[in-house]
Coordinates of C-alpha atoms in Angstrom, one line a residue:
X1 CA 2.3 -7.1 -7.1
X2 CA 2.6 -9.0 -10.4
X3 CA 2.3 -7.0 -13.6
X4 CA 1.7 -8.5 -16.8
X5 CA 4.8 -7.5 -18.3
X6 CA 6.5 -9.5 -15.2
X7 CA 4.3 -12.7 -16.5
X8 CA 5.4 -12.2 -20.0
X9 CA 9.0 -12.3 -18.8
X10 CA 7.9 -15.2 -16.6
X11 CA 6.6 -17.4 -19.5
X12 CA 9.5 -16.6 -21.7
X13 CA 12.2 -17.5 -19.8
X14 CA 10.5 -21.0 -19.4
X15 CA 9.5 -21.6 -23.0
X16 CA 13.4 -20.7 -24.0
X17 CA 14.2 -23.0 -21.5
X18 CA 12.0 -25.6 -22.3
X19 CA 12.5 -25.8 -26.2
X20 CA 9.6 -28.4 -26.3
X21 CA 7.3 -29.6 -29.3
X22 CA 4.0 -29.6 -29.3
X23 CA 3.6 -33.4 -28.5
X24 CA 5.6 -33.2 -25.4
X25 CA 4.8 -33.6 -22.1
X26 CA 4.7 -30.2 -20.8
X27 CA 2.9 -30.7 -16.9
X28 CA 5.7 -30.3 -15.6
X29 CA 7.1 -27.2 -17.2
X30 CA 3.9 -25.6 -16.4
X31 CA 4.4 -26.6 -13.1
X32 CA 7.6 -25.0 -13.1
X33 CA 6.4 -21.7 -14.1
X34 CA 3.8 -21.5 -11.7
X35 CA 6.7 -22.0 -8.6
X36 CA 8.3 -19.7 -10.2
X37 CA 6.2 -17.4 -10.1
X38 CA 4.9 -18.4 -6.7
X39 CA 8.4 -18.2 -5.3
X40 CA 8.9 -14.3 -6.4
X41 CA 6.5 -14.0 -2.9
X42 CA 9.1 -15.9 -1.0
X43 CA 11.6 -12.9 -2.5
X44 CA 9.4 -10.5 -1.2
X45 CA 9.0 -11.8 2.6
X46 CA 12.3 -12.4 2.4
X47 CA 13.5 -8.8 2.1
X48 CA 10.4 -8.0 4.5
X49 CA 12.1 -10.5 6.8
X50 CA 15.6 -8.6 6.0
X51 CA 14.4 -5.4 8.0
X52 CA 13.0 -7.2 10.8
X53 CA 16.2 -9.0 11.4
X54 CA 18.6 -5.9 10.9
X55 CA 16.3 -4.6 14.0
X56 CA 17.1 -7.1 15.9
X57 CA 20.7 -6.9 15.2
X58 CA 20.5 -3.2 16.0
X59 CA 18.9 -4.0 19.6
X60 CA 21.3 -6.7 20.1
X61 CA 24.2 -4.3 19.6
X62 CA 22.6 -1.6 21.8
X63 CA 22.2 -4.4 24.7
X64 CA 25.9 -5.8 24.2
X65 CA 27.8 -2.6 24.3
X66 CA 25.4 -1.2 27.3
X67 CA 26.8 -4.4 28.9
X68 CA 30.7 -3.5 28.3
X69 CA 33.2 -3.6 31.4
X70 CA 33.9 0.2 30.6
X71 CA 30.6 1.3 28.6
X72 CA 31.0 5.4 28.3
X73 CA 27.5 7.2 29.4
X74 CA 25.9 7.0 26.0
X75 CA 26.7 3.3 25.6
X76 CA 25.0 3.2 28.7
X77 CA 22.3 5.0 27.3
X78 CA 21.8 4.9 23.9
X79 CA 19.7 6.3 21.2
X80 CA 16.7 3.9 20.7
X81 CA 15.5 5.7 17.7
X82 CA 16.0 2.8 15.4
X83 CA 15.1 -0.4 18.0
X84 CA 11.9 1.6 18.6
X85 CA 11.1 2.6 14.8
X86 CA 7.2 2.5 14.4
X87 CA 7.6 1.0 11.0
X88 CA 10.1 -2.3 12.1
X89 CA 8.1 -2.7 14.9
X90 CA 4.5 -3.1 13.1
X91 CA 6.2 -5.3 11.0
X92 CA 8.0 -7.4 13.6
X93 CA 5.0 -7.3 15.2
X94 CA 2.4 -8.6 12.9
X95 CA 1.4 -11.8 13.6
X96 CA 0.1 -12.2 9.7
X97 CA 3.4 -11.6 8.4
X98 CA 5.2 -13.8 10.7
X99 CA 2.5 -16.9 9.9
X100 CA 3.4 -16.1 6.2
X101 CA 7.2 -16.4 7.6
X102 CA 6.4 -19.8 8.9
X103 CA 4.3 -20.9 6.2
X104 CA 6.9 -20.3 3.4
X105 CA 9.8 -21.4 5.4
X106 CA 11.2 -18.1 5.4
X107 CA 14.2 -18.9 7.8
X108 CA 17.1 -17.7 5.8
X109 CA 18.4 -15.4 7.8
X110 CA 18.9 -17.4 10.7
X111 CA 22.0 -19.6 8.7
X112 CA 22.9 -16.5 7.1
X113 CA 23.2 -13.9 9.3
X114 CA 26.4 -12.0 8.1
X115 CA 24.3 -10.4 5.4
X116 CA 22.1 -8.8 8.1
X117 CA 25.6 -7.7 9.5
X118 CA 26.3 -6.0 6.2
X119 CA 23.0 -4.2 6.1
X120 CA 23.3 -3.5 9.6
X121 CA 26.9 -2.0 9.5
X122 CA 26.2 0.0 6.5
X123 CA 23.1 1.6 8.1
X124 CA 25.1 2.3 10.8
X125 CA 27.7 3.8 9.1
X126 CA 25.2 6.4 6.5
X127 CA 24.5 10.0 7.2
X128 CA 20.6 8.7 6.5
X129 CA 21.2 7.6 10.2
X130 CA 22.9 10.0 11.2
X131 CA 20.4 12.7 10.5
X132 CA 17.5 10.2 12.0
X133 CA 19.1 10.0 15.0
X134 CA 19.5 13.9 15.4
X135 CA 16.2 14.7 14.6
X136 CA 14.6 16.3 17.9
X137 CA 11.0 14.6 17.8
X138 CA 9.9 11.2 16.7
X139 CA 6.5 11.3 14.7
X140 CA 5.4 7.9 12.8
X141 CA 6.1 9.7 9.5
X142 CA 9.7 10.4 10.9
X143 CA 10.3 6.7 11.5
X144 CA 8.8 5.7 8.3
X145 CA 10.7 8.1 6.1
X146 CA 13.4 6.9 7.5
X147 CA 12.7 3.4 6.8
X148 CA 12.1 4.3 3.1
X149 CA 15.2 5.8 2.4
X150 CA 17.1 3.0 4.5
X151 CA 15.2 0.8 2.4
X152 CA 16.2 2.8 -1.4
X153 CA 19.4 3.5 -0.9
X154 CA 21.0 1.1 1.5
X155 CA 19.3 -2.2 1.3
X156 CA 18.0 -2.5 -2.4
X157 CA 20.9 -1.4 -4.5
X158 CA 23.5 -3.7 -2.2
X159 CA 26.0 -5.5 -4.3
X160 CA 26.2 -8.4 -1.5
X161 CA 22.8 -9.2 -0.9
X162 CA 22.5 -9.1 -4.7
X163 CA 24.9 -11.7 -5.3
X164 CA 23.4 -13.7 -2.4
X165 CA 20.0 -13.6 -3.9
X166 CA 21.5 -14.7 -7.3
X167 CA 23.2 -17.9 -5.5
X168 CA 19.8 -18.6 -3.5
X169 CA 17.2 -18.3 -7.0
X170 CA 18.9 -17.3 -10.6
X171 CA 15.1 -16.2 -11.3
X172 CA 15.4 -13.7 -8.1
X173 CA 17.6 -11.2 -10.1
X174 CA 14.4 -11.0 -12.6
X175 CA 11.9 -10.6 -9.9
X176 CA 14.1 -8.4 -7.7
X177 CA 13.0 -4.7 -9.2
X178 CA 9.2 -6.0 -8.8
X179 CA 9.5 -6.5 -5.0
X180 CA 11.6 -3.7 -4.2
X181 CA 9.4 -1.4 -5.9
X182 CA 6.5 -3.2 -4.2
X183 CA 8.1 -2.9 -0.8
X184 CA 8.5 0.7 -1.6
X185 CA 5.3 1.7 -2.6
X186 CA 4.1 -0.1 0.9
X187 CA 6.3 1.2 3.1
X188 CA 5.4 5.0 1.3
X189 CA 1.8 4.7 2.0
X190 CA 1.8 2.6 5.3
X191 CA 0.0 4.7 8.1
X192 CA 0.1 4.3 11.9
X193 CA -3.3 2.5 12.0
X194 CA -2.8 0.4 8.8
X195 CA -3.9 -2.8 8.4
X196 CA -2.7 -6.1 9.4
X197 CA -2.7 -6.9 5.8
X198 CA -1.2 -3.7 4.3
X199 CA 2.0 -5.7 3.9
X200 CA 0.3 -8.8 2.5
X201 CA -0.4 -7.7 -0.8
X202 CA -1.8 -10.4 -3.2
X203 CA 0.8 -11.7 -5.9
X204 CA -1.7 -12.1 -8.7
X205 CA -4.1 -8.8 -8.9
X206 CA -6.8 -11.3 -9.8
X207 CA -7.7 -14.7 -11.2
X208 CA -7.4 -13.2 -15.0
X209 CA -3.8 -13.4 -14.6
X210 CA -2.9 -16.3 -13.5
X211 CA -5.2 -17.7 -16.0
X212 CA -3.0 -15.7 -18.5
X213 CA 0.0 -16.9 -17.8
X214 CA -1.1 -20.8 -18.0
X215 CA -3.2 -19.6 -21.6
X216 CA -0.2 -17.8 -22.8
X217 CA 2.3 -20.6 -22.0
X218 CA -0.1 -23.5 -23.3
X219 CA -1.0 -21.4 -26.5
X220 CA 2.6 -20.8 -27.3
X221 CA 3.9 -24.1 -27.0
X222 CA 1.1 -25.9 -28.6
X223 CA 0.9 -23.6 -31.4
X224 CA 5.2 -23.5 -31.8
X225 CA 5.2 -24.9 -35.7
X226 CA 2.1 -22.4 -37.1
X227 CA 3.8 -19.4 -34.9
X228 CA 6.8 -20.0 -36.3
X229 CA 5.6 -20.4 -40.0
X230 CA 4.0 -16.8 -39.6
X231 CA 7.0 -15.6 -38.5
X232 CA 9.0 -17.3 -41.8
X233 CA 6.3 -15.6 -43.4
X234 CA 8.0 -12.4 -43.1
X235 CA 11.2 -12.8 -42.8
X236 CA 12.1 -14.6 -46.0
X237 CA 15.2 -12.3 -46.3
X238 CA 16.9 -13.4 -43.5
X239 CA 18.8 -16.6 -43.0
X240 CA 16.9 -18.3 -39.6
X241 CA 20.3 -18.2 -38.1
X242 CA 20.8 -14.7 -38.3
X243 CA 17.4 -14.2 -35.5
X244 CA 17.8 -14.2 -32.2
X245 CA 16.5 -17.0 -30.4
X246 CA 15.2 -14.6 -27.7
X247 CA 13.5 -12.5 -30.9
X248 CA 12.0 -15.8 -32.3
X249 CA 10.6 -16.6 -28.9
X250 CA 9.2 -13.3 -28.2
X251 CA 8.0 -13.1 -31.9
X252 CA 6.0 -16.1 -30.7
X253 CA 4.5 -14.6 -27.9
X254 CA 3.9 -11.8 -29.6
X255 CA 1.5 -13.7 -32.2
X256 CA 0.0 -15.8 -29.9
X257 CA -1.1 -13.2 -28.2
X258 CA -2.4 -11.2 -30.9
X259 CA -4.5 -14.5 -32.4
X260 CA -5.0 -15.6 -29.0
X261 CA -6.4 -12.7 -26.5
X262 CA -9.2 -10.7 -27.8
X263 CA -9.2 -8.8 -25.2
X264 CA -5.9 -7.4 -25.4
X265 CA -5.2 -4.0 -27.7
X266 CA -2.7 -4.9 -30.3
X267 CA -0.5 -1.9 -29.5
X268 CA -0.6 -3.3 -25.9
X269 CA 0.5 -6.2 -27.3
X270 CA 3.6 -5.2 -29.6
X271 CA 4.5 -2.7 -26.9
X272 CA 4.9 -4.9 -24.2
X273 CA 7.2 -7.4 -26.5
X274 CA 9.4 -4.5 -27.7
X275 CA 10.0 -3.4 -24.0
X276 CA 11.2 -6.7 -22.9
X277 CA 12.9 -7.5 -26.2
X278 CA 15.1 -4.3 -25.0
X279 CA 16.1 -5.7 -21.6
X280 CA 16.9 -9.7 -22.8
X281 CA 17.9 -9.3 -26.4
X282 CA 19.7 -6.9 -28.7
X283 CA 20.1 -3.6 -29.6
X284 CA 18.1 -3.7 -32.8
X285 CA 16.1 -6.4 -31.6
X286 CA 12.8 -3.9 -30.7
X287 CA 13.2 -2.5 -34.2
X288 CA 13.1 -6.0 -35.3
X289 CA 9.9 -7.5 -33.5
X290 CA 8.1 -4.2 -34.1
X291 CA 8.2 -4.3 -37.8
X292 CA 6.8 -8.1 -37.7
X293 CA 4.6 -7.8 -35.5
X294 CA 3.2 -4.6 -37.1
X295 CA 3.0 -6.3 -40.6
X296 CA 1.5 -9.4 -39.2
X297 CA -1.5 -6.8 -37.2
X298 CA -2.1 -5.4 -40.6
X299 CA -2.1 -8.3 -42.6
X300 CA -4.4 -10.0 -40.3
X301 CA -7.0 -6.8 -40.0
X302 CA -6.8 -6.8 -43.5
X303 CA -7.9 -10.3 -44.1
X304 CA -10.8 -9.9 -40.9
X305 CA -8.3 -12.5 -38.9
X306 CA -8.1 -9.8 -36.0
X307 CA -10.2 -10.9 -33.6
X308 CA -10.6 -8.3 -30.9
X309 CA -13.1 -7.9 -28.7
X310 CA -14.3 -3.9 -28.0
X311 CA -13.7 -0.6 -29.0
X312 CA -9.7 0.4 -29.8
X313 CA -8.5 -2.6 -29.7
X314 CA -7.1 -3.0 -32.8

């Protein structure tokens, strides 16, 4: 579920935030980035635990105006399409996912409930519904079609939940497009007889990345008055104040890495920083980090400091 780009983002917001030297104490910053990354799984089972909950709202709503003094025929009975969805119900009925409910605490909805109204009430009200509902058979890929578009257009793009997320965990809003497109590409390829643990997906693809993200944190920070020479070393025309403090951080990274990880192409590398420098810095900042980071490659392949391990790498 993690990507690396996701971990790089990870370890820069906590260096900027931390500001250390390399004699502090840095434990429990490392501690911190490790919960934070942890916690972008509650995120995940929380929104997992969103759909689960708008079901029960929807049966709830079916059984309360079936109950009405003056309920019309159809109230009476009503279109179970969505109470019976294949897709809710494997989730609300895998007993897994709900330990991992328990186990993370993932209880949220039950205090705040009128955000599963808002969900609920905008399904409700969308022709995606609409349409489901008409539809003449029910088929597994029917319901789970369904669930994905409810999913894409109704549930991750709302405004509400948004701002609820960024109240609960200001990292969320960072973590937010990972999950959903996660959730997304599970929901796409779940099939009737899937397992248990389809919907369990690890948050690290293997030990190599976590061990990146403590290496890449440690390195950084240890290494903060050398990285940050070698970046003086090429900017001599510009007054230090004129640099973005995102741009010097990433610059950073962006050398640690390349002195750091032999096993990591340089373009990798340089492309990854520019990306993120796009979404967390300025406008010219990718031009910026390129062209040191480029100069720096060259300088160091030049002088045989380019320690990389395997073919087209460099």
């Amino acid at each position: 579920m993690l990507s690396r780009r996701h971990i790089r983002i990870k370890v820069m917001q906590v260096l900027y935030a931390f500001r250390g030297t390399e004699s502090d104490d840095f434990s429990k910053d490392q501690r911190f980035l490790l919960n934070s990354i942890d916690n972008m799984y509650n995120l995940y089972l929380l929104m997992l635990s969103l759909m689960i909950e708008v079901q029960k709202r929807a049966e709830n709503h079916l059984e309360k105006t079936s109950q009405k003094h003056l309920a019309t025929a159809e109230e009476k009975n009503p279109n179970r399409k969505f109470v019976n969805n294949q897709v809710l119900d494997m989730l609300k009925n895998n007993e897994q996912l709900q330990a991992k409910f328990e186990e993370n605490h993932i209880n949220n909805w039950d205090l705040d409930s009128e955000y599963v109204d808002v969900i609920f009430k905008e399904i409700l009200a969308s022709d995606i519904y609409k349409e489901y509902l008409e539809t003449d058979t029910t088929t597994f890929n029917t319901d789970r079609n369904f669930i994905v578009d409810v999913f894409k257009e109704i549930i991750a793009p709302n405004e509400k939940l948004y701002d609820y997320l960024e109240d609960k965990h200001l990292t969320w809003l960072d973590d937010l497009p990972t999950v959903n497109t996660t959730i997304l590409k599970l929901l796409r390829k779940v099939k009737k007889d899937a397992s248990a643990f389809h919907f369990l997906p690890k948050l690290y693809k293997d030990l190599e990345d976590k061990e990146f993200a403590i290496k890449l944190f440690k390195k950084t920070l240890l290494n903060q008055t050398a990285l940050t020479a070698e970046v003086t070393k090429k900017t001599t025309n510009w007054d230090s104040d004129r640099i973005a403090s995102i741009d010097l951080m990433l610059l950073k990274m962006g050398i640690c890495e390349i002195q750091s990880f032999p096993s990591i192409p340089t373009k990798v590398t340089i492309n990854e920083y520019l990306e993120i420098s796009k979404e967390y810095s300025t406008p010219k900042s990718s031009v910026f980090i390129n062209g040191i980071l480029d100069k720096l490659t060259k300088e160091y392949q030049t002088e045989g400091k380019l320690n990389k391990i395997g073919r087209g790498l460099m």
